[in-house]
XYZ file of C-alpha atoms in Angstrom:
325
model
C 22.482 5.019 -14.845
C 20.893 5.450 -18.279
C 17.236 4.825 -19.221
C 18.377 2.640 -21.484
C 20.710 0.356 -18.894
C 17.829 0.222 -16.243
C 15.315 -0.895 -18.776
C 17.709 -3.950 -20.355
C 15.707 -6.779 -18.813
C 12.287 -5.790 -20.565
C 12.913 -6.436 -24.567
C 8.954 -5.452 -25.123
C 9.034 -1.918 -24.231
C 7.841 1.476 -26.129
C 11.067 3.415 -25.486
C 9.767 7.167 -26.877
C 12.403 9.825 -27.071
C 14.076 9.179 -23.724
C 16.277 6.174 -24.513
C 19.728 7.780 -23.276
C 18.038 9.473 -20.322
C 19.828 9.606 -17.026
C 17.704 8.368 -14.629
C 18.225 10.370 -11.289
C 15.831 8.271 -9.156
C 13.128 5.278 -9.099
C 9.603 6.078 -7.127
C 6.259 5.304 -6.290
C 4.929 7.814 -5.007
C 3.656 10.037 -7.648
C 4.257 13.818 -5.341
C 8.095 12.681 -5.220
C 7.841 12.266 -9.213
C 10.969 15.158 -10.682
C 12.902 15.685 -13.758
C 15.027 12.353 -14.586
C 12.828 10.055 -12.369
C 11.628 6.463 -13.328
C 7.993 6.038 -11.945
C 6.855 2.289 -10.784
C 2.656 2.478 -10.572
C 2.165 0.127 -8.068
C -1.949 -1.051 -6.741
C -2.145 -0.489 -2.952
C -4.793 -0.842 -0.759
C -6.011 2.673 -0.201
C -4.871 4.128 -3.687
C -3.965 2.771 -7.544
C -0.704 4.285 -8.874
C -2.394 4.215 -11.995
C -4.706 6.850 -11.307
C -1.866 9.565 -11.152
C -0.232 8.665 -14.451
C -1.497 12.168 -16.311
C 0.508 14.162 -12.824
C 3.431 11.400 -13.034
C 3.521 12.240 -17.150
C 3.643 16.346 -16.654
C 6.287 15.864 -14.141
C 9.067 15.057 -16.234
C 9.614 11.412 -15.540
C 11.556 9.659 -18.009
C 10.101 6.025 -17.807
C 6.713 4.565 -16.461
C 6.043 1.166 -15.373
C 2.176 0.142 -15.596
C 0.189 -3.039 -15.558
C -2.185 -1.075 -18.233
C -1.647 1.573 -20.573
C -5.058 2.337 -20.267
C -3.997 5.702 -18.415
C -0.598 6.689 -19.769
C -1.266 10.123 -21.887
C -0.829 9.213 -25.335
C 1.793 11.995 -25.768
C 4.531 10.531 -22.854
C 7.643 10.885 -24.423
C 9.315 8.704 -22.140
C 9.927 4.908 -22.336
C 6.904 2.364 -20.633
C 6.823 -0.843 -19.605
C 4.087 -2.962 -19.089
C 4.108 -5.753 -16.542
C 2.064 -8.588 -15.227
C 3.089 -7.300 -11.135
C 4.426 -3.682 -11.094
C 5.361 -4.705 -7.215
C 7.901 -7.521 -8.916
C 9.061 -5.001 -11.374
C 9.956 -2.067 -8.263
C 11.909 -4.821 -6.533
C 13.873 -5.767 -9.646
C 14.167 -2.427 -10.797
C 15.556 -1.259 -7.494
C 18.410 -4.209 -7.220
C 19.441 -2.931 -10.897
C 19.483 1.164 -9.874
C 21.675 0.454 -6.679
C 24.185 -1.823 -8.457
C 22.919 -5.180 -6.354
C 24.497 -4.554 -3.264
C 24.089 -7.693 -1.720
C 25.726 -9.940 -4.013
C 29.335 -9.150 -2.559
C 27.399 -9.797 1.379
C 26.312 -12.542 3.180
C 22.737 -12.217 3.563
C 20.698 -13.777 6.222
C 16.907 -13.670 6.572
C 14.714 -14.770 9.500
C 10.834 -14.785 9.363
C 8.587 -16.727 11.775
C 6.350 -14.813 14.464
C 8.302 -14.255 17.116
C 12.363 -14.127 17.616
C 12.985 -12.190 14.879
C 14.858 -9.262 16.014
C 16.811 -11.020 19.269
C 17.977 -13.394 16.362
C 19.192 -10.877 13.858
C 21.119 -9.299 16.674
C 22.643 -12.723 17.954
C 23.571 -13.212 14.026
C 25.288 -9.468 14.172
C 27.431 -10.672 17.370
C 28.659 -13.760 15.869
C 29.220 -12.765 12.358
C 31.120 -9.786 13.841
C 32.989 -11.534 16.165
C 34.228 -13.452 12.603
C 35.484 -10.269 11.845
C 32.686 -9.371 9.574
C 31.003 -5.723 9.800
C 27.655 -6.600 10.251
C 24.334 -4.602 9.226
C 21.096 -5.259 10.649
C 17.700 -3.722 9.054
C 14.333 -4.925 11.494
C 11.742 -3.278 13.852
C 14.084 -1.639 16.156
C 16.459 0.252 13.348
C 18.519 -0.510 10.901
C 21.979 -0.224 11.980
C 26.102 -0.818 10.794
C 28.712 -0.064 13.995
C 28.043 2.936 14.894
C 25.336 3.824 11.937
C 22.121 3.703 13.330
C 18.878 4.531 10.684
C 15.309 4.938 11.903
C 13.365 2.026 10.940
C 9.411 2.639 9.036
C 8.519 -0.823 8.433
C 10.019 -4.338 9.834
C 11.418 -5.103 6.173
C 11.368 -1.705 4.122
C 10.195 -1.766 0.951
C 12.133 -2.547 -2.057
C 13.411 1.356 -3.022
C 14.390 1.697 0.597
C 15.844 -1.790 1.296
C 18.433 -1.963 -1.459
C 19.286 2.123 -0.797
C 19.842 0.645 2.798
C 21.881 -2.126 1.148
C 24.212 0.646 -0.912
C 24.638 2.006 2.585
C 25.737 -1.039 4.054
C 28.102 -1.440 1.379
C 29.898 1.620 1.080
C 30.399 1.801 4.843
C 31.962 -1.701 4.423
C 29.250 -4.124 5.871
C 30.234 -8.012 4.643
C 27.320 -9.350 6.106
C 23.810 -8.248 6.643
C 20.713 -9.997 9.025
C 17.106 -8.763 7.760
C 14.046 -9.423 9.724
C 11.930 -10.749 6.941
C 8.050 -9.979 7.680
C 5.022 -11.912 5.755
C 3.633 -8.930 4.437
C 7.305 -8.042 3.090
C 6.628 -11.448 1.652
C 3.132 -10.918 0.063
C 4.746 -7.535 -1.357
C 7.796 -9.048 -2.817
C 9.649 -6.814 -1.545
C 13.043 -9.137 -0.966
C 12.455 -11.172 -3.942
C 15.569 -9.624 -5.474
C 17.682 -10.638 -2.237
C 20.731 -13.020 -3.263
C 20.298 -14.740 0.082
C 23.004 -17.221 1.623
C 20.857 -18.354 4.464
C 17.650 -17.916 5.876
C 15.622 -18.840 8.873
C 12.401 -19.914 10.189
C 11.967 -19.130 13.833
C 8.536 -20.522 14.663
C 4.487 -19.721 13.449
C 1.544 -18.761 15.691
C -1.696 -17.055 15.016
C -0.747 -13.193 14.184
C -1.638 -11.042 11.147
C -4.529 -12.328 10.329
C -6.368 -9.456 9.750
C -4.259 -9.028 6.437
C -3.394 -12.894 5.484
C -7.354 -13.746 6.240
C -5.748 -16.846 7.404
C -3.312 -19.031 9.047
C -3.029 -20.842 5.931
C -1.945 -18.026 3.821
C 0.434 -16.470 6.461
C 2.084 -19.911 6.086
C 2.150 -19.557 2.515
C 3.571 -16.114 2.422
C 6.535 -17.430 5.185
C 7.389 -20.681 2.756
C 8.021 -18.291 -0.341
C 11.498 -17.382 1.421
C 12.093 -21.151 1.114
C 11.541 -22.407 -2.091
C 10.916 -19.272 -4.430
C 13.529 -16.806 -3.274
C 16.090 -18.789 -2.187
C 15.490 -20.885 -5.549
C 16.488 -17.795 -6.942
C 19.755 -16.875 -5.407
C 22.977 -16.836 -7.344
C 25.273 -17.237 -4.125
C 27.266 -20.285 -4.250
C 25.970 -22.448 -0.820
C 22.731 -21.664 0.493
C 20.934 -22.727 3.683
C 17.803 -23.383 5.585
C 17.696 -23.450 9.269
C 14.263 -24.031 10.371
C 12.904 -24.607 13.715
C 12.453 -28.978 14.064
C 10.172 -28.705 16.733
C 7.669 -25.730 15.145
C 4.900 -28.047 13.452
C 5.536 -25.675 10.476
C 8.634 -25.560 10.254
C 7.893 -29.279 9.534
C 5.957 -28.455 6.824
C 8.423 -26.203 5.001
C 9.705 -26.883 1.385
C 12.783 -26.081 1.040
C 14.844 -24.626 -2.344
C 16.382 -28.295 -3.503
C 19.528 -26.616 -4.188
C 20.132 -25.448 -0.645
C 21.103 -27.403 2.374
C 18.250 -28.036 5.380
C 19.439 -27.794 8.528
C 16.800 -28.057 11.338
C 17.202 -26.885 15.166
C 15.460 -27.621 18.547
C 15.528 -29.579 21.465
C 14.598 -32.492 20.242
C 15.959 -34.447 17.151
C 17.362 -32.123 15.209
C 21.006 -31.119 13.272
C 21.371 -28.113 15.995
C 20.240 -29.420 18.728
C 20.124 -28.155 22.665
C 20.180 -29.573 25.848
C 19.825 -26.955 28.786
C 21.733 -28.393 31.845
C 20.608 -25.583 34.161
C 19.527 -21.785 34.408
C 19.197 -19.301 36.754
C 18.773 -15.398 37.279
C 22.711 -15.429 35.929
C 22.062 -16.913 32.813
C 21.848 -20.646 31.339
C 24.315 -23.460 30.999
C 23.786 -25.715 27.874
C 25.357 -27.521 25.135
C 24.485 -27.946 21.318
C 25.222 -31.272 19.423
C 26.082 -30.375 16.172
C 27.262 -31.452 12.852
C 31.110 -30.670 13.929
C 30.457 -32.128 17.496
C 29.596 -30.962 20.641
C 29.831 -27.358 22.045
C 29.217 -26.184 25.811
C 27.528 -22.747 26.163
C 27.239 -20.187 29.014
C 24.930 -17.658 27.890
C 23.722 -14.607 30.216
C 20.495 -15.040 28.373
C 17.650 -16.789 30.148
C 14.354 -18.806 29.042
C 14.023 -21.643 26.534
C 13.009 -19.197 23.705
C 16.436 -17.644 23.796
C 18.482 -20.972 23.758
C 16.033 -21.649 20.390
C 17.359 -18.196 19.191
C 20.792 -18.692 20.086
C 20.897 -22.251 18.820
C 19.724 -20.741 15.359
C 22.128 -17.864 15.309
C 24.782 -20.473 16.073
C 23.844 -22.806 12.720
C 23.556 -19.461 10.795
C 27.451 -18.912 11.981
C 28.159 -22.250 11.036
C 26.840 -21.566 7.361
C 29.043 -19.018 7.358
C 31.985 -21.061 8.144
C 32.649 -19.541 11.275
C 34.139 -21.845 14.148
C 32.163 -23.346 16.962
C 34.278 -21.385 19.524
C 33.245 -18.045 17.696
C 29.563 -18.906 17.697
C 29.794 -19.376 21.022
């Protein structure tokens, strides 16, 4: 991809002498920094990406993106960008180097506390049962049929997550279930997702020590809801939230996409367990198509909340009632 091609969706730029670069790869970690490479300075909390401009500068990069110039050497020859967020810019910038992978997928999200993974895995099984090759990136791994990546960080950051995505792609994945985390959330680091649905498992006290506060974990789960799924470009999107979570209550939801809640009590997925045992459970889901018995192997309420999600994600997906089941 050229300098110039990366660099399209920033008008205000100086461009310097490197216009019709090629650029090899995006970073943000100034050691990585080579010949050809497009460096994002990004604030973190132990170090400023800022600081290593002068390194970032002598190491042949061919574009810089900064929230000041204040440290870029007056003689870079390359093109720089300035920014309000250099953390928005990495996650655009990636989605643009990797050719957007996920726009030809069906993307599904889930964030809440707890059930993340089990549900991304429940979402694999039905979604490949549809026929659809299925990736999966969360705390465990990230992982396509037989593919199996070690997984760093519950949602990878942006560079990683859309190289992941190419991945998924060129192996022929159709569908892909992330584990979306808060601070993935804070970080924007799937803000360039083109998500079809996403989920909202549940919200109890955990992370504080980073959010501060309940409060503002809250806040950093609704911007899945209303901000990035505002932004997708797929054609029907979704919202499957958990009725009976008092926050899932409280989301707001993108206007443009369909709610769709899920529980035992009222709800548009909603379960009835008729019995359980060491050899699984017995229940049935009444649903916006009907009603649809279920023998699952899997035992405990929280896994009939998990299953009961992963079966309205299947049905955003158009996949029957018999398949989800």
């Amino acid at each position: 991809m050229k300098l110039a091609q990366l660099f399209s969706i920033y008008p205000q730029l100086k461009w310097g002498h490197q216009r019709s670069a090629d650029v090899k790869f995006i970073c943000r970690d100034s050691r990585l920094v080579q010949a050809g490479c497009v460096y994002v300075a990004v604030r973190g909390q132990a170090h400023d990406g800022h600081d290593f401009l002068p390194q970032v500068c002598r190491s042949g990069a061919v574009g810089i993106v900064v929230e000041s110039e204040s440290k870029v050497p007056a003689d870079f020859p390359g093109a720089v960008v300035v920014v309000h967020d250099s953390r928005k810019a990495l996650d655009q910038l990636a989605s643009r180097y990797f050719g957007n992978p996920a726009s030809s997928m069906f993307c599904v999200g889930v964030t809440g506390t707890n059930g993340k993974t089990s549900l991304t895995y429940l979402v694999e099984s039905i979604l490949d049962a549809y026929g659809w090759a299925t990736g999966v990136m969360g705390t465990v791994d990230h992982h396509l049929a037989n593919h199996v990546w070690e997984s760093q960080l519950t949602t990878p950051d942006a560079l990683d997550l859309q190289k992941r995505l190419a991945e998924f792609k060129s192996l022929g994945a159709k569908a892909v279930a992330f584990e979306v985390s808060s601070h993935a959330l804070s970080q924007y680091r799937a803000d360039a997702i083109p998500f079809d649905a996403v989920v909202f498992t549940n919200l109890t006290r955990d992370h504080l020590d980073y959010h501060g506060d309940i409060e503002s974990y809250f806040a950093a789960k609704q911007r899945l809801f209303d901000e990035i799924l505002w932004k997708s470009e797929k054609r029907d999107l979704f919202a499957i939230v958990n009725g009976d979570d008092s926050y899932g209550r409280r989301l707001i939801v993108a206007d443009k996409a369909t709610r769709w809640t899920y529980g035992e009590r009222e709800a548009d997925f909603c379960f009835r367990i008729k019995s359980q045992g060491f050899s699984g459970c017995q229940y049935e889901i009444r649903h916006p198509r009907g009603v649809t018995e279920i023998n699952s192997p899997m035992i405990g309420r929280h896994n009939v909340y998990n299953c009961t999600a992963a079966f309205a994600v299947g049905h955003a997906a158009g996949v029957s009632s018999e398949t989800c089941a």
